[in-house]
PDB file of C-alpha atoms and ligand atoms in Angstrom:
ATOM      1  CA  UNK A   1     -81.399  44.185  -5.955  1.00 93.00           C
ATOM      2  CA  UNK A   2     -78.832  43.510  -8.658  1.00 97.00           C
ATOM      3  CA  UNK A   3     -76.319  41.003  -9.825  1.00 98.00           C
ATOM      4  CA  UNK A   4     -73.287  41.130  -7.166  1.00 98.00           C
ATOM      5  CA  UNK A   5     -70.576  39.520  -9.460  1.00 98.00           C
ATOM      6  CA  UNK A   6     -69.319  38.338 -12.479  1.00 98.00           C
ATOM      7  CA  UNK A   7     -68.911  34.558 -12.596  1.00 98.00           C
ATOM      8  CA  UNK A   8     -67.919  33.369 -16.029  1.00 98.00           C
ATOM      9  CA  UNK A   9     -67.929  33.905 -19.784  1.00 98.00           C
ATOM     10  CA  UNK A  10     -69.321  30.868 -22.204  1.00 98.00           C
ATOM     11  CA  UNK A  11     -67.421  30.620 -25.191  1.00 98.00           C
ATOM     12  CA  UNK A  12     -68.409  28.510 -28.376  1.00 98.00           C
ATOM     13  CA  UNK A  13     -65.043  27.503 -29.990  1.00 98.00           C
ATOM     14  CA  UNK A  14     -64.478  25.007 -32.923  1.00 97.00           C
ATOM     15  CA  UNK A  15     -61.700  23.110 -31.055  1.00 97.00           C
ATOM     16  CA  UNK A  16     -61.838  23.009 -27.466  1.00 97.00           C
ATOM     17  CA  UNK A  17     -58.448  21.386 -26.859  1.00 97.00           C
ATOM     18  CA  UNK A  18     -56.835  24.172 -28.743  1.00 97.00           C
ATOM     19  CA  UNK A  19     -58.458  26.837 -26.587  1.00 98.00           C
ATOM     20  CA  UNK A  20     -57.587  24.929 -23.581  1.00 97.00           C
ATOM     21  CA  UNK A  21     -54.114  25.088 -24.669  1.00 97.00           C
ATOM     22  CA  UNK A  22     -54.146  28.942 -25.604  1.00 98.00           C
ATOM     23  CA  UNK A  23     -55.589  29.579 -21.894  1.00 98.00           C
ATOM     24  CA  UNK A  24     -52.995  27.442 -20.249  1.00 98.00           C
ATOM     25  CA  UNK A  25     -50.282  29.595 -22.040  1.00 98.00           C
ATOM     26  CA  UNK A  26     -52.100  32.533 -20.475  1.00 98.00           C
ATOM     27  CA  UNK A  27     -51.553  31.063 -17.013  1.00 97.00           C
ATOM     28  CA  UNK A  28     -54.918  29.906 -16.425  1.00 98.00           C
ATOM     29  CA  UNK A  29     -55.870  26.258 -15.359  1.00 97.00           C
ATOM     30  CA  UNK A  30     -57.658  23.799 -17.277  1.00 96.00           C
ATOM     31  CA  UNK A  31     -60.259  21.103 -16.569  1.00 92.00           C
ATOM     32  CA  UNK A  32     -63.239  19.202 -18.138  1.00 86.00           C
ATOM     33  CA  UNK A  33     -66.553  18.812 -17.379  1.00 91.00           C
ATOM     34  CA  UNK A  34     -68.825  16.820 -19.759  1.00 92.00           C
ATOM     35  CA  UNK A  35     -68.273  17.994 -23.133  1.00 93.00           C
ATOM     36  CA  UNK A  36     -66.995  21.463 -21.930  1.00 96.00           C
ATOM     37  CA  UNK A  37     -63.792  22.713 -21.109  1.00 97.00           C
ATOM     38  CA  UNK A  38     -63.224  24.886 -18.208  1.00 98.00           C
ATOM     39  CA  UNK A  39     -60.787  27.535 -17.438  1.00 98.00           C
ATOM     40  CA  UNK A  40     -60.010  28.869 -13.902  1.00 98.00           C
ATOM     41  CA  UNK A  41     -57.501  30.815 -12.081  1.00 97.00           C
ATOM     42  CA  UNK A  42     -54.907  28.924  -9.911  1.00 94.00           C
ATOM     43  CA  UNK A  43     -56.238  28.575  -6.483  1.00 91.00           C
ATOM     44  CA  UNK A  44     -59.575  29.966  -7.103  1.00 94.00           C
ATOM     45  CA  UNK A  45     -62.816  28.003  -7.021  1.00 94.00           C
ATOM     46  CA  UNK A  46     -64.731  29.532  -9.790  1.00 97.00           C
ATOM     47  CA  UNK A  47     -65.279  28.763 -13.512  1.00 98.00           C
ATOM     48  CA  UNK A  48     -63.874  31.661 -15.521  1.00 98.00           C
ATOM     49  CA  UNK A  49     -64.278  30.549 -18.999  1.00 98.00           C
ATOM     50  CA  UNK A  50     -66.667  27.926 -20.129  1.00 98.00           C
ATOM     51  CA  UNK A  51     -65.928  26.429 -23.384  1.00 98.00           C
ATOM     52  CA  UNK A  52     -68.669  24.774 -25.722  1.00 97.00           C
ATOM     53  CA  UNK A  53     -67.759  22.975 -29.095  1.00 96.00           C
ATOM     54  CA  UNK A  54     -69.558  24.858 -31.888  1.00 96.00           C
ATOM     55  CA  UNK A  55     -68.679  25.754 -35.561  1.00 95.00           C
ATOM     56  CA  UNK A  56     -67.000  28.858 -34.796  1.00 95.00           C
ATOM     57  CA  UNK A  57     -65.501  30.995 -32.026  1.00 96.00           C
ATOM     58  CA  UNK A  58     -68.655  32.871 -30.660  1.00 97.00           C
ATOM     59  CA  UNK A  59     -69.926  34.419 -27.422  1.00 98.00           C
ATOM     60  CA  UNK A  60     -72.289  31.702 -25.930  1.00 98.00           C
ATOM     61  CA  UNK A  61     -73.434  33.345 -22.481  1.00 98.00           C
ATOM     62  CA  UNK A  62     -72.378  35.633 -19.541  1.00 98.00           C
ATOM     63  CA  UNK A  63     -73.127  34.493 -16.175  1.00 98.00           C
ATOM     64  CA  UNK A  64     -73.412  36.516 -13.188  1.00 98.00           C
ATOM     65  CA  UNK A  65     -74.006  35.706  -9.327  1.00 98.00           C
ATOM     66  CA  UNK A  66     -76.326  37.235  -6.863  1.00 98.00           C
ATOM     67  CA  UNK A  67     -77.935  36.618  -3.598  1.00 98.00           C
ATOM     68  CA  UNK A  68     -81.307  34.515  -3.289  1.00 98.00           C
ATOM     69  CA  UNK A  69     -83.413  37.782  -2.827  1.00 98.00           C
ATOM     70  CA  UNK A  70     -81.553  39.097  -5.737  1.00 98.00           C
ATOM     71  CA  UNK A  71     -82.381  36.480  -7.976  1.00 98.00           C
ATOM     72  CA  UNK A  72     -86.092  36.650  -7.067  1.00 98.00           C
ATOM     73  CA  UNK A  73     -85.932  40.573  -7.710  1.00 98.00           C
ATOM     74  CA  UNK A  74     -84.133  40.223 -11.209  1.00 98.00           C
ATOM     75  CA  UNK A  75     -86.482  37.251 -12.331  1.00 98.00           C
ATOM     76  CA  UNK A  76     -89.671  39.560 -11.322  1.00 98.00           C
ATOM     77  CA  UNK A  77     -88.151  42.627 -13.213  1.00 98.00           C
ATOM     78  CA  UNK A  78     -87.419  40.408 -16.235  1.00 98.00           C
ATOM     79  CA  UNK A  79     -90.881  39.024 -16.319  1.00 98.00           C
ATOM     80  CA  UNK A  80     -92.665  42.436 -15.761  1.00 98.00           C
ATOM     81  CA  UNK A  81     -90.710  43.735 -18.729  1.00 97.00           C
ATOM     82  CA  UNK A  82     -91.723  40.760 -20.778  1.00 97.00           C
ATOM     83  CA  UNK A  83     -88.566  38.745 -21.051  1.00 98.00           C
ATOM     84  CA  UNK A  84     -89.102  35.170 -21.384  1.00 97.00           C
ATOM     85  CA  UNK A  85     -87.128  33.140 -18.789  1.00 98.00           C
ATOM     86  CA  UNK A  86     -85.724  30.137 -20.632  1.00 98.00           C
ATOM     87  CA  UNK A  87     -84.455  26.625 -19.707  1.00 98.00           C
ATOM     88  CA  UNK A  88     -80.699  26.225 -19.356  1.00 98.00           C
ATOM     89  CA  UNK A  89     -79.117  25.157 -22.599  1.00 98.00           C
ATOM     90  CA  UNK A  90     -78.460  21.586 -22.883  1.00 96.00           C
ATOM     91  CA  UNK A  91     -74.667  22.351 -23.456  1.00 96.00           C
ATOM     92  CA  UNK A  92     -74.227  24.432 -20.109  1.00 97.00           C
ATOM     93  CA  UNK A  93     -76.935  23.261 -17.777  1.00 95.00           C
ATOM     94  CA  UNK A  94     -76.156  25.988 -15.119  1.00 92.00           C
ATOM     95  CA  UNK A  95     -78.794  26.638 -12.487  1.00 97.00           C
ATOM     96  CA  UNK A  96     -80.586  30.115 -12.033  1.00 98.00           C
ATOM     97  CA  UNK A  97     -82.207  32.361 -14.666  1.00 98.00           C
ATOM     98  CA  UNK A  98     -81.485  32.119 -18.442  1.00 98.00           C
ATOM     99  CA  UNK A  99     -82.636  35.024 -20.483  1.00 98.00           C
ATOM    100  CA  UNK A 100     -81.921  36.614 -23.823  1.00 98.00           C
ATOM    101  CA  UNK A 101     -80.435  40.288 -23.502  1.00 98.00           C
ATOM    102  CA  UNK A 102     -81.355  42.934 -25.897  1.00 97.00           C
ATOM    103  CA  UNK A 103     -78.887  41.528 -28.406  1.00 97.00           C
ATOM    104  CA  UNK A 104     -80.106  38.114 -28.130  1.00 97.00           C
ATOM    105  CA  UNK A 105     -77.006  37.005 -26.098  1.00 98.00           C
ATOM    106  CA  UNK A 106     -77.813  34.645 -23.398  1.00 98.00           C
ATOM    107  CA  UNK A 107     -77.349  35.726 -19.728  1.00 98.00           C
ATOM    108  CA  UNK A 108     -77.274  33.439 -16.873  1.00 98.00           C
ATOM    109  CA  UNK A 109     -77.942  34.861 -13.275  1.00 98.00           C
ATOM    110  CA  UNK A 110     -77.592  32.339 -10.391  1.00 98.00           C
ATOM    111  CA  UNK A 111     -77.207  32.456  -6.683  1.00 98.00           C
ATOM    112  CA  UNK A 112     -73.446  32.380  -6.206  1.00 98.00           C
ATOM    113  CA  UNK A 113     -70.918  34.404  -4.606  1.00 95.00           C
ATOM    114  CA  UNK A 114     -67.458  35.439  -6.080  1.00 95.00           C
ATOM    115  CA  UNK A 115     -64.726  32.966  -4.886  1.00 92.00           C
ATOM    116  CA  UNK A 116     -61.944  34.746  -3.167  1.00 87.00           C
ATOM    117  CA  UNK A 117     -58.986  35.295  -5.348  1.00 83.00           C
ATOM    118  CA  UNK A 118     -55.456  35.222  -4.150  1.00 78.00           C
ATOM    119  CA  UNK A 119     -54.241  38.661  -2.664  1.00 73.00           C
ATOM    120  CA  UNK A 120     -51.389  40.879  -3.286  1.00 66.00           C
ATOM    121  CA  UNK A 121     -47.813  40.003  -4.249  1.00 62.00           C
ATOM    122  CA  UNK A 122     -47.593  38.041  -0.783  1.00 64.00           C
ATOM    123  CA  UNK A 123     -49.738  35.283  -2.388  1.00 64.00           C
ATOM    124  CA  UNK A 124     -46.872  34.396  -4.611  1.00 60.00           C
ATOM    125  CA  UNK A 125     -44.276  34.528  -1.751  1.00 60.00           C
ATOM    126  CA  UNK A 126     -43.212  38.195  -2.457  1.00 61.00           C
ATOM    127  CA  UNK A 127     -43.126  41.173   0.159  1.00 60.00           C
ATOM    128  CA  UNK A 128     -46.814  41.938   0.678  1.00 61.00           C
ATOM    129  CA  UNK A 129     -46.519  45.667  -0.082  1.00 64.00           C
ATOM    130  CA  UNK A 130     -46.130  46.891  -3.656  1.00 73.00           C
ATOM    131  CA  UNK A 131     -43.245  49.236  -2.841  1.00 82.00           C
ATOM    132  CA  UNK A 132     -42.200  51.802  -5.260  1.00 86.00           C
ATOM    133  CA  UNK A 133     -39.508  54.278  -5.372  1.00 91.00           C
ATOM    134  CA  UNK A 134     -40.378  57.768  -6.756  1.00 91.00           C
ATOM    135  CA  UNK A 135     -38.153  60.745  -6.625  1.00 94.00           C
ATOM    136  CA  UNK A 136     -38.069  62.353  -3.164  1.00 94.00           C
ATOM    137  CA  UNK A 137     -40.129  59.248  -1.744  1.00 92.00           C
ATOM    138  CA  UNK A 138     -37.872  56.258  -1.489  1.00 92.00           C
ATOM    139  CA  UNK A 139     -40.517  53.643  -0.123  1.00 87.00           C
ATOM    140  CA  UNK A 140     -38.348  50.646  -0.984  1.00 88.00           C
ATOM    141  CA  UNK A 141     -35.135  50.924   0.807  1.00 90.00           C
ATOM    142  CA  UNK A 142     -32.558  47.995   0.890  1.00 91.00           C
ATOM    143  CA  UNK A 143     -34.899  45.632  -1.113  1.00 86.00           C
ATOM    144  CA  UNK A 144     -34.454  44.496  -4.664  1.00 88.00           C
ATOM    145  CA  UNK A 145     -37.537  44.915  -6.739  1.00 87.00           C
ATOM    146  CA  UNK A 146     -36.855  42.885  -9.949  1.00 89.00           C
ATOM    147  CA  UNK A 147     -38.934  39.892  -9.947  1.00 88.00           C
ATOM    148  CA  UNK A 148     -37.244  36.273 -10.524  1.00 88.00           C
ATOM    149  CA  UNK A 149     -37.751  35.430 -14.026  1.00 88.00           C
ATOM    150  CA  UNK A 150     -39.427  32.168 -13.301  1.00 89.00           C
ATOM    151  CA  UNK A 151     -41.571  33.309 -10.453  1.00 87.00           C
ATOM    152  CA  UNK A 152     -45.410  32.526 -10.690  1.00 86.00           C
ATOM    153  CA  UNK A 153     -47.318  35.360 -12.517  1.00 92.00           C
ATOM    154  CA  UNK A 154     -50.986  33.762 -13.244  1.00 95.00           C
ATOM    155  CA  UNK A 155     -54.064  35.735 -13.527  1.00 96.00           C
ATOM    156  CA  UNK A 156     -55.924  36.144 -10.210  1.00 95.00           C
ATOM    157  CA  UNK A 157     -59.663  36.583 -11.529  1.00 97.00           C
ATOM    158  CA  UNK A 158     -61.716  37.366 -14.548  1.00 98.00           C
ATOM    159  CA  UNK A 159     -62.375  40.936 -14.083  1.00 98.00           C
ATOM    160  CA  UNK A 160     -64.629  42.184 -17.043  1.00 98.00           C
ATOM    161  CA  UNK A 161     -65.933  41.085 -20.192  1.00 98.00           C
ATOM    162  CA  UNK A 162     -66.452  43.662 -23.182  1.00 98.00           C
ATOM    163  CA  UNK A 163     -69.025  42.621 -25.523  1.00 98.00           C
ATOM    164  CA  UNK A 164     -69.879  43.904 -28.972  1.00 98.00           C
ATOM    165  CA  UNK A 165     -73.321  45.004 -29.294  1.00 98.00           C
ATOM    166  CA  UNK A 166     -75.821  46.358 -32.168  1.00 97.00           C
ATOM    167  CA  UNK A 167     -77.385  49.031 -29.778  1.00 97.00           C
ATOM    168  CA  UNK A 168     -75.223  50.583 -26.994  1.00 98.00           C
ATOM    169  CA  UNK A 169     -78.265  52.184 -25.244  1.00 98.00           C
ATOM    170  CA  UNK A 170     -80.551  49.231 -25.459  1.00 98.00           C
ATOM    171  CA  UNK A 171     -77.925  47.000 -24.046  1.00 98.00           C
ATOM    172  CA  UNK A 172     -77.116  49.476 -21.285  1.00 98.00           C
ATOM    173  CA  UNK A 173     -80.923  49.675 -20.550  1.00 98.00           C
ATOM    174  CA  UNK A 174     -80.944  45.769 -20.042  1.00 98.00           C
ATOM    175  CA  UNK A 175     -77.992  45.664 -17.904  1.00 98.00           C
ATOM    176  CA  UNK A 176     -78.814  48.495 -15.869  1.00 98.00           C
ATOM    177  CA  UNK A 177     -82.766  48.228 -15.431  1.00 98.00           C
ATOM    178  CA  UNK A 178     -82.853  44.489 -15.296  1.00 98.00           C
ATOM    179  CA  UNK A 179     -79.755  43.237 -13.586  1.00 98.00           C
ATOM    180  CA  UNK A 180     -78.990  46.480 -11.519  1.00 98.00           C
ATOM    181  CA  UNK A 181     -75.617  47.577 -12.935  1.00 98.00           C
ATOM    182  CA  UNK A 182     -74.730  51.250 -13.098  1.00 98.00           C
ATOM    183  CA  UNK A 183     -73.011  53.130 -15.800  1.00 98.00           C
ATOM    184  CA  UNK A 184     -69.464  54.158 -15.078  1.00 98.00           C
ATOM    185  CA  UNK A 185     -68.432  56.115 -18.230  1.00 98.00           C
ATOM    186  CA  UNK A 186     -69.398  56.088 -21.947  1.00 97.00           C
ATOM    187  CA  UNK A 187     -67.912  57.372 -25.278  1.00 97.00           C
ATOM    188  CA  UNK A 188     -71.294  58.357 -27.243  1.00 96.00           C
ATOM    189  CA  UNK A 189     -73.045  55.559 -29.027  1.00 95.00           C
ATOM    190  CA  UNK A 190     -69.560  53.729 -29.399  1.00 95.00           C
ATOM    191  CA  UNK A 191     -68.305  52.273 -26.025  1.00 97.00           C
ATOM    192  CA  UNK A 192     -69.825  52.167 -22.581  1.00 98.00           C
ATOM    193  CA  UNK A 193     -68.691  50.614 -19.309  1.00 98.00           C
ATOM    194  CA  UNK A 194     -70.777  49.362 -16.415  1.00 98.00           C
ATOM    195  CA  UNK A 195     -70.101  48.516 -12.594  1.00 98.00           C
ATOM    196  CA  UNK A 196     -71.880  46.593 -10.024  1.00 98.00           C
ATOM    197  CA  UNK A 197     -74.034  48.818  -7.504  1.00 97.00           C
ATOM    198  CA  UNK A 198     -72.383  46.735  -4.625  1.00 97.00           C
ATOM    199  CA  UNK A 199     -69.165  48.016  -5.367  1.00 96.00           C
ATOM    200  CA  UNK A 200     -66.658  46.693  -8.040  1.00 97.00           C
ATOM    201  CA  UNK A 201     -64.046  47.514 -10.422  1.00 98.00           C
ATOM    202  CA  UNK A 202     -64.849  50.542 -12.729  1.00 98.00           C
ATOM    203  CA  UNK A 203     -66.278  48.154 -15.317  1.00 98.00           C
ATOM    204  CA  UNK A 204     -67.348  44.763 -14.911  1.00 98.00           C
ATOM    205  CA  UNK A 205     -69.224  44.795 -18.251  1.00 98.00           C
ATOM    206  CA  UNK A 206     -67.994  46.928 -21.242  1.00 98.00           C
ATOM    207  CA  UNK A 207     -69.716  47.272 -24.545  1.00 98.00           C
ATOM    208  CA  UNK A 208     -68.496  48.307 -28.046  1.00 97.00           C
ATOM    209  CA  UNK A 209     -70.775  49.300 -31.035  1.00 97.00           C
ATOM    210  CA  UNK A 210     -70.583  46.679 -33.742  1.00 97.00           C
ATOM    211  CA  UNK A 211     -72.880  45.239 -36.700  1.00 95.00           C
ATOM    212  CA  UNK A 212     -73.448  42.031 -34.530  1.00 97.00           C
ATOM    213  CA  UNK A 213     -73.056  40.975 -30.885  1.00 97.00           C
ATOM    214  CA  UNK A 214     -69.935  39.112 -29.637  1.00 98.00           C
ATOM    215  CA  UNK A 215     -67.304  38.870 -27.091  1.00 98.00           C
ATOM    216  CA  UNK A 216     -64.281  41.586 -27.840  1.00 98.00           C
ATOM    217  CA  UNK A 217     -62.276  40.365 -25.051  1.00 98.00           C
ATOM    218  CA  UNK A 218     -62.168  38.793 -21.444  1.00 98.00           C
ATOM    219  CA  UNK A 219     -59.831  40.605 -19.042  1.00 98.00           C
ATOM    220  CA  UNK A 220     -57.982  38.911 -16.204  1.00 98.00           C
ATOM    221  CA  UNK A 221     -56.541  40.702 -13.242  1.00 97.00           C
ATOM    222  CA  UNK A 222     -52.987  40.286 -12.533  1.00 95.00           C
ATOM    223  CA  UNK A 223     -51.074  41.207  -9.178  1.00 90.00           C
ATOM    224  CA  UNK A 224     -49.098  43.984 -10.552  1.00 91.00           C
ATOM    225  CA  UNK A 225     -47.434  45.277 -13.716  1.00 92.00           C
ATOM    226  CA  UNK A 226     -44.506  42.850 -13.211  1.00 92.00           C
ATOM    227  CA  UNK A 227     -46.924  40.014 -13.396  1.00 93.00           C
ATOM    228  CA  UNK A 228     -48.331  41.529 -16.645  1.00 96.00           C
ATOM    229  CA  UNK A 229     -44.656  41.576 -17.890  1.00 97.00           C
ATOM    230  CA  UNK A 230     -43.853  38.157 -16.809  1.00 96.00           C
ATOM    231  CA  UNK A 231     -46.911  36.494 -18.049  1.00 97.00           C
ATOM    232  CA  UNK A 232     -46.704  38.294 -21.397  1.00 98.00           C
ATOM    233  CA  UNK A 233     -43.032  37.064 -21.866  1.00 97.00           C
ATOM    234  CA  UNK A 234     -44.228  33.603 -21.200  1.00 97.00           C
ATOM    235  CA  UNK A 235     -46.971  33.985 -23.634  1.00 97.00           C
ATOM    236  CA  UNK A 236     -44.550  35.367 -26.332  1.00 98.00           C
ATOM    237  CA  UNK A 237     -42.001  32.522 -25.775  1.00 97.00           C
ATOM    238  CA  UNK A 238     -44.933  29.987 -26.416  1.00 97.00           C
ATOM    239  CA  UNK A 239     -45.723  31.686 -29.834  1.00 98.00           C
ATOM    240  CA  UNK A 240     -48.866  33.599 -29.022  1.00 98.00           C
ATOM    241  CA  UNK A 241     -49.871  36.637 -30.914  1.00 98.00           C
ATOM    242  CA  UNK A 242     -49.586  39.978 -28.983  1.00 98.00           C
ATOM    243  CA  UNK A 243     -52.069  42.545 -30.047  1.00 98.00           C
ATOM    244  CA  UNK A 244     -51.763  45.787 -28.287  1.00 98.00           C
ATOM    245  CA  UNK A 245     -49.996  47.173 -25.059  1.00 97.00           C
ATOM    246  CA  UNK A 246     -48.448  47.673 -22.592  1.00 98.00           C
ATOM    247  CA  UNK A 247     -50.045  50.820 -22.001  1.00 98.00           C
ATOM    248  CA  UNK A 248     -52.423  52.360 -19.331  1.00 98.00           C
ATOM    249  CA  UNK A 249     -56.097  52.858 -20.313  1.00 97.00           C
ATOM    250  CA  UNK A 250     -57.862  56.324 -19.550  1.00 96.00           C
ATOM    251  CA  UNK A 251     -61.331  54.842 -18.770  1.00 97.00           C
ATOM    252  CA  UNK A 252     -60.953  52.708 -15.776  1.00 97.00           C
ATOM    253  CA  UNK A 253     -57.114  53.608 -15.582  1.00 97.00           C
ATOM    254  CA  UNK A 254     -56.035  50.011 -15.748  1.00 98.00           C
ATOM    255  CA  UNK A 255     -52.634  49.053 -17.141  1.00 98.00           C
ATOM    256  CA  UNK A 256     -53.186  46.781 -19.845  1.00 98.00           C
ATOM    257  CA  UNK A 257     -51.785  44.390 -22.527  1.00 98.00           C
ATOM    258  CA  UNK A 258     -53.623  42.322 -25.044  1.00 98.00           C
ATOM    259  CA  UNK A 259     -53.086  38.860 -26.716  1.00 98.00           C
ATOM    260  CA  UNK A 260     -55.067  37.037 -29.835  1.00 98.00           C
ATOM    261  CA  UNK A 261     -56.425  33.912 -29.131  1.00 98.00           C
ATOM    262  CA  UNK A 262     -56.371  30.963 -32.107  1.00 97.00           C
ATOM    263  CA  UNK A 263     -59.560  32.635 -33.764  1.00 97.00           C
ATOM    264  CA  UNK A 264     -58.506  36.343 -33.247  1.00 97.00           C
ATOM    265  CA  UNK A 265     -60.583  37.004 -30.211  1.00 97.00           C
ATOM    266  CA  UNK A 266     -58.798  38.890 -27.327  1.00 98.00           C
ATOM    267  CA  UNK A 267     -57.754  38.188 -23.804  1.00 98.00           C
ATOM    268  CA  UNK A 268     -56.575  41.117 -21.710  1.00 98.00           C
ATOM    269  CA  UNK A 269     -54.142  41.266 -18.532  1.00 98.00           C
ATOM    270  CA  UNK A 270     -54.680  44.141 -16.452  1.00 98.00           C
ATOM    271  CA  UNK A 271     -53.648  45.676 -13.057  1.00 96.00           C
ATOM    272  CA  UNK A 272     -54.551  48.711 -10.769  1.00 95.00           C
ATOM    273  CA  UNK A 273     -57.992  49.396 -12.197  1.00 97.00           C
ATOM    274  CA  UNK A 274     -60.178  52.219 -10.817  1.00 97.00           C
ATOM    275  CA  UNK A 275     -62.561  50.894  -8.077  1.00 97.00           C
ATOM    276  CA  UNK A 276     -66.023  52.214  -7.136  1.00 97.00           C
ATOM    277  CA  UNK A 277     -67.404  51.362  -3.841  1.00 96.00           C
ATOM    278  CA  UNK A 278     -70.989  50.692  -3.006  1.00 96.00           C
ATOM    279  CA  UNK A 279     -72.905  53.788  -2.635  1.00 94.00           C
ATOM    280  CA  UNK A 280     -70.324  56.120  -3.943  1.00 97.00           C
ATOM    281  CA  UNK A 281     -71.728  59.129  -5.810  1.00 97.00           C
ATOM    282  CA  UNK A 282     -69.595  58.257  -9.095  1.00 97.00           C
ATOM    283  CA  UNK A 283     -70.040  60.749 -11.995  1.00 97.00           C
ATOM    284  CA  UNK A 284     -70.241  59.119 -15.262  1.00 97.00           C
ATOM    285  CA  UNK A 285     -68.631  60.900 -18.010  1.00 96.00           C
ATOM    286  CA  UNK A 286     -69.420  60.956 -21.661  1.00 97.00           C
ATOM    287  CA  UNK A 287     -65.776  60.952 -23.208  1.00 95.00           C
ATOM    288  CA  UNK A 288     -64.740  62.342 -26.471  1.00 93.00           C
ATOM    289  CA  UNK A 289     -63.168  59.175 -28.426  1.00 89.00           C
ATOM    290  CA  UNK A 290     -59.793  60.684 -29.079  1.00 85.00           C
ATOM    291  CA  UNK A 291     -59.095  60.930 -25.266  1.00 80.00           C
ATOM    292  CA  UNK A 292     -60.895  57.950 -24.200  1.00 87.00           C
ATOM    293  CA  UNK A 293     -59.056  54.808 -24.732  1.00 91.00           C
ATOM    294  CA  UNK A 294     -55.492  55.085 -23.569  1.00 96.00           C
ATOM    295  CA  UNK A 295     -53.239  57.791 -22.298  1.00 95.00           C
ATOM    296  CA  UNK A 296     -50.137  56.069 -23.399  1.00 97.00           C
ATOM    297  CA  UNK A 297     -48.718  52.900 -24.838  1.00 97.00           C
ATOM    298  CA  UNK A 298     -48.121  51.913 -28.337  1.00 97.00           C
ATOM    299  CA  UNK A 299     -50.570  52.886 -31.071  1.00 96.00           C
ATOM    300  CA  UNK A 300     -53.673  51.106 -31.043  1.00 96.00           C
ATOM    301  CA  UNK A 301     -53.851  48.528 -33.906  1.00 97.00           C
ATOM    302  CA  UNK A 302     -56.249  49.224 -36.526  1.00 95.00           C
ATOM    303  CA  UNK A 303     -57.877  45.820 -35.977  1.00 96.00           C
ATOM    304  CA  UNK A 304     -58.342  46.150 -32.301  1.00 96.00           C
ATOM    305  CA  UNK A 305     -62.024  46.883 -32.348  1.00 94.00           C
ATOM    306  CA  UNK A 306     -62.911  44.523 -35.333  1.00 96.00           C
ATOM    307  CA  UNK A 307     -65.572  42.053 -34.382  1.00 96.00           C
ATOM    308  CA  UNK A 308     -63.763  38.954 -35.682  1.00 95.00           C
ATOM    309  CA  UNK A 309     -67.140  36.868 -35.048  1.00 94.00           C
ATOM    310  CA  UNK A 310     -68.516  38.630 -37.870  1.00 88.00           C
ATOM    311  CA  UNK A 311     -65.543  38.559 -40.184  1.00 73.00           C
ATOM    312  CA  UNK A 312     -64.554  34.950 -39.485  1.00 67.00           C
TER     313      UNK A 312
HETATM  314 FE1  FE2 B 401     -60.581  45.501 -20.881  1.00 81.20          FE
END
């Protein structure tokens, strides 16, 4: 048995208020719990980013949900493989298993389901279907498509986290053998993508090679490309730094755009990612680097894969 969902990412930041203000700009909702800042998606009862005060911005932990039986199984596998099960850190006293992965990054697995996220455009008061007119097939007839400028366009859920790792294969081994995830695709020893065996987005955890562990980006699902556009326009209006996009990834196929946080970390907004159902015979590919990252969009910035947790 395996992890069944991504719960949240824990992030150390030097200024929790500043981080909360950034995530509020990004359309997320803030709350405070003890000394931590908490970020959630509107209408969704699940922490998505847990902010802990620290000297610099740094990945603190990644948290997954599973069933009671899943938790037992995972604990047994970890013990058998010689991993030490730890007490919850004082600053994030969450229940469940705490363990350090192959990079020494804290991983939490607890008994939890994914909270339902708001559905399609109807969740925001729009027509239920994302109707698109294409040559010869005018699926949207007699209806205007352009959204109102001020209509809500907030992230629906945390979809995936991309972590820097010092060793791709060791980290894949931890996530697949210990947590039961599956490899979706990879680019040699540089990048890898993993999904949940019970069915999930093409990637829930992704990895990029670096000199040190870290969080490259946390990625939030939007209802559609209009919501990506509206949310991006609002972030720009508030003075946030756009990094890359709008474009379409090759691996995972998602539409994307990325913004920098105050410490050069990244947040991604995506829509229309590939989905791998439970039991599906998905064929993982090893992609050549040149074809792997995006099929169209602006040129990728040179510092897109810089690990600012090391540089800063
Ligand atoms: Fe992503």
